[in-house]
Each structure stands twice: as C-alpha cells, then as structure tokens.
Amino acid sequence: MKPICPNCHSAHVIENMDNNIQGIAEDLFSPKLLAGIGASVCKYYKINPMIGMVAGGAIATVINLAQQKLIQPPLVKAALMPRYLCSTCQHSFSI
Ligand SMILES: [Zn+2]
C-alpha cells in the first residue's frame, strides 16, 4: 500500500532512507577493520601485531557500545514508525 501525504494528499511520497546510517556506521567502526588497523600500527612501530589486534578489538567494542546507546534509540523509533517524505510539499511524516 502506497502512503499518501497527510498534508496535501499527494501520492508522490518517498520513503526516508535514515535507516542507512546504521550500515555506514558499522562499516566505519567494524571490529575487523579496527583490529586490522591496530595490527598494522603495531607492525609499523615493531610491536607484536597481536597486541594491536586486541587493542583494536577493544576500541571497536567500546565504540559499538557507545553507538548502541547513541544510535539505537532513534533507529528503533524509525523502525517502528517508517518515515516518509512528500515530494510535492516536502512534508515529512510517519504512519
Ligand atoms: Zn504533501
């Protein structure tokens, strides 16, 4: 069922893509990526790469925990109420 704008009753409504924020954040702060960065930093400074991988993983865990607190509430809200944007009058609404 296509949503209709409650403001101007236009059917030219597009779904808001706010949900993509989580995917981008996960790519930026993935534990795998941070562990890799930690390992290469240690290689550069001639420290045991295992220490870097553990440190990177620990940093990723901290970031993920912070993200869950920062990003989760609005995302849960967005998941419960899909956002729509009217392309006729730019009115943003949820069903
Ligand atoms: Zn509208």
PDB file of C-alpha atoms and ligand atoms in Angstrom:
ATOM      1  CA  MET A   1       0.000   0.000   0.000  1.00  0.00           C
ATOM      2  CA  LYS A   2       1.424   3.366  -1.009  1.00  0.00           C
ATOM      3  CA  PRO A   3       1.255   6.067   1.646  1.00  0.00           C
ATOM      4  CA  ILE A   4      -0.469   9.359   0.908  1.00  0.00           C
ATOM      5  CA  CYS A   5       0.753  12.699   2.223  1.00  0.00           C
ATOM      6  CA  PRO A   6      -1.468  13.852   5.112  1.00  0.00           C
ATOM      7  CA  ASN A   7      -0.694  17.477   4.272  1.00  0.00           C
ATOM      8  CA  CYS A   8      -1.520  17.756   0.551  1.00  0.00           C
ATOM      9  CA  HIS A   9      -2.903  14.221  -0.098  1.00  0.00           C
ATOM     10  CA  SER A  10      -0.328  13.650  -2.822  1.00  0.00           C
ATOM     11  CA  ALA A  11       0.724  10.099  -3.659  1.00  0.00           C
ATOM     12  CA  HIS A  12       4.238  11.269  -4.588  1.00  0.00           C
ATOM     13  CA  VAL A  13       5.739  10.067  -1.333  1.00  0.00           C
ATOM     14  CA  ILE A  14       9.224   8.647  -0.951  1.00  0.00           C
ATOM     15  CA  GLU A  15      10.476   6.523   1.928  1.00  0.00           C
ATOM     16  CA  ASN A  16      13.033   8.236   4.125  1.00  0.00           C
ATOM     17  CA  MET A  17      16.393   6.489   3.977  1.00  0.00           C
ATOM     18  CA  ASP A  18      17.525   7.288   7.539  1.00  0.00           C
ATOM     19  CA  ASN A  19      17.928   3.560   8.238  1.00  0.00           C
ATOM     20  CA  ASN A  20      21.104   3.523   6.129  1.00  0.00           C
ATOM     21  CA  ILE A  21      23.001   5.404   8.848  1.00  0.00           C
ATOM     22  CA  GLN A  22      23.499   2.211  10.842  1.00  0.00           C
ATOM     23  CA  GLY A  23      25.040   0.349   7.902  1.00  0.00           C
ATOM     24  CA  ILE A  24      27.519   3.173   7.273  1.00  0.00           C
ATOM     25  CA  ALA A  25      28.484   3.346  10.968  1.00  0.00           C
ATOM     26  CA  GLU A  26      29.020  -0.421  11.065  1.00  0.00           C
ATOM     27  CA  ASP A  27      31.345  -0.208   8.070  1.00  0.00           C
ATOM     28  CA  LEU A  28      33.355   2.605   9.658  1.00  0.00           C
ATOM     29  CA  PHE A  29      33.772   1.001  13.058  1.00  0.00           C
ATOM     30  CA  SER A  30      33.754  -2.722  12.339  1.00  0.00           C
ATOM     31  CA  PRO A  31      35.870  -4.690  14.857  1.00  0.00           C
ATOM     32  CA  LYS A  32      37.590  -6.462  11.949  1.00  0.00           C
ATOM     33  CA  LEU A  33      38.671  -3.150  10.405  1.00  0.00           C
ATOM     34  CA  LEU A  34      39.883  -1.664  13.707  1.00  0.00           C
ATOM     35  CA  ALA A  35      41.760  -4.871  14.577  1.00  0.00           C
ATOM     36  CA  GLY A  36      43.441  -4.641  11.173  1.00  0.00           C
ATOM     37  CA  ILE A  37      44.384  -1.000  11.771  1.00  0.00           C
ATOM     38  CA  GLY A  38      45.730  -1.882  15.224  1.00  0.00           C
ATOM     39  CA  ALA A  39      47.806  -4.710  13.769  1.00  0.00           C
ATOM     40  CA  SER A  40      49.325  -2.522  11.042  1.00  0.00           C
ATOM     41  CA  VAL A  41      50.094   0.281  13.528  1.00  0.00           C
ATOM     42  CA  CYS A  42      51.936  -2.252  15.707  1.00  0.00           C
ATOM     43  CA  LYS A  43      53.778  -3.619  12.684  1.00  0.00           C
ATOM     44  CA  TYR A  44      54.890  -0.064  11.885  1.00  0.00           C
ATOM     45  CA  TYR A  45      56.171   0.536  15.410  1.00  0.00           C
ATOM     46  CA  LYS A  46      57.572  -3.020  15.577  1.00  0.00           C
ATOM     47  CA  ILE A  47      55.225  -4.082  18.373  1.00  0.00           C
ATOM     48  CA  ASN A  48      53.662  -7.563  18.424  1.00  0.00           C
ATOM     49  CA  PRO A  49      50.707  -7.321  15.971  1.00  0.00           C
ATOM     50  CA  MET A  50      48.593  -9.440  18.325  1.00  0.00           C
ATOM     51  CA  ILE A  51      48.640  -6.566  20.837  1.00  0.00           C
ATOM     52  CA  GLY A  52      47.362  -4.236  18.106  1.00  0.00           C
ATOM     53  CA  MET A  53      44.597  -6.642  17.137  1.00  0.00           C
ATOM     54  CA  VAL A  54      43.478  -6.972  20.759  1.00  0.00           C
ATOM     55  CA  ALA A  55      43.661  -3.198  21.256  1.00  0.00           C
ATOM     56  CA  GLY A  56      41.748  -2.576  18.012  1.00  0.00           C
ATOM     57  CA  GLY A  57      39.100  -5.093  19.032  1.00  0.00           C
ATOM     58  CA  ALA A  58      38.774  -3.430  22.438  1.00  0.00           C
ATOM     59  CA  ILE A  59      38.379   0.011  20.814  1.00  0.00           C
ATOM     60  CA  ALA A  60      35.743  -1.427  18.455  1.00  0.00           C
ATOM     61  CA  THR A  61      33.832  -2.883  21.407  1.00  0.00           C
ATOM     62  CA  VAL A  62      33.842   0.499  23.182  1.00  0.00           C
ATOM     63  CA  ILE A  63      32.711   2.295  20.006  1.00  0.00           C
ATOM     64  CA  ASN A  64      29.986  -0.285  19.384  1.00  0.00           C
ATOM     65  CA  LEU A  65      28.695   0.091  22.942  1.00  0.00           C
ATOM     66  CA  ALA A  66      28.677   3.892  22.569  1.00  0.00           C
ATOM     67  CA  GLN A  67      26.917   3.571  19.220  1.00  0.00           C
ATOM     68  CA  GLN A  68      24.262   1.309  20.620  1.00  0.00           C
ATOM     69  CA  LYS A  69      23.465   3.983  23.191  1.00  0.00           C
ATOM     70  CA  LEU A  70      23.641   6.867  20.715  1.00  0.00           C
ATOM     71  CA  ILE A  71      22.164   5.368  17.555  1.00  0.00           C
ATOM     72  CA  GLN A  72      19.844   2.644  18.786  1.00  0.00           C
ATOM     73  CA  PRO A  73      17.007   4.738  20.261  1.00  0.00           C
ATOM     74  CA  PRO A  74      16.335   6.827  17.122  1.00  0.00           C
ATOM     75  CA  LEU A  75      16.751   3.748  14.911  1.00  0.00           C
ATOM     76  CA  VAL A  76      14.315   1.702  16.967  1.00  0.00           C
ATOM     77  CA  LYS A  77      11.915   4.612  16.670  1.00  0.00           C
ATOM     78  CA  ALA A  78      12.491   4.782  12.912  1.00  0.00           C
ATOM     79  CA  ALA A  79      11.924   1.037  12.598  1.00  0.00           C
ATOM     80  CA  LEU A  80       8.635   1.283  14.478  1.00  0.00           C
ATOM     81  CA  MET A  81       7.472   4.320  12.531  1.00  0.00           C
ATOM     82  CA  PRO A  82       8.737   4.352   8.929  1.00  0.00           C
ATOM     83  CA  ARG A  83       9.403   7.916   7.845  1.00  0.00           C
ATOM     84  CA  TYR A  84       8.085   9.252   4.576  1.00  0.00           C
ATOM     85  CA  LEU A  85       8.803  12.446   2.703  1.00  0.00           C
ATOM     86  CA  CYS A  86       6.280  14.044   0.376  1.00  0.00           C
ATOM     87  CA  SER A  87       7.975  15.104  -2.857  1.00  0.00           C
ATOM     88  CA  THR A  88       5.129  17.533  -3.619  1.00  0.00           C
ATOM     89  CA  CYS A  89       5.106  19.688  -0.467  1.00  0.00           C
ATOM     90  CA  GLN A  90       8.281  18.342   1.303  1.00  0.00           C
ATOM     91  CA  HIS A  91       6.165  17.391   4.308  1.00  0.00           C
ATOM     92  CA  SER A  92       7.792  14.663   6.411  1.00  0.00           C
ATOM     93  CA  PHE A  93       5.515  12.228   8.211  1.00  0.00           C
ATOM     94  CA  SER A  94       5.228   8.712   9.590  1.00  0.00           C
ATOM     95  CA  ILE A  95       2.375   6.257   9.507  1.00  0.00           C
TER      96      ILE A  95
HETATM   97 ZN    ZN B   1       2.474  16.682   0.593  1.00  0.00          ZN
END
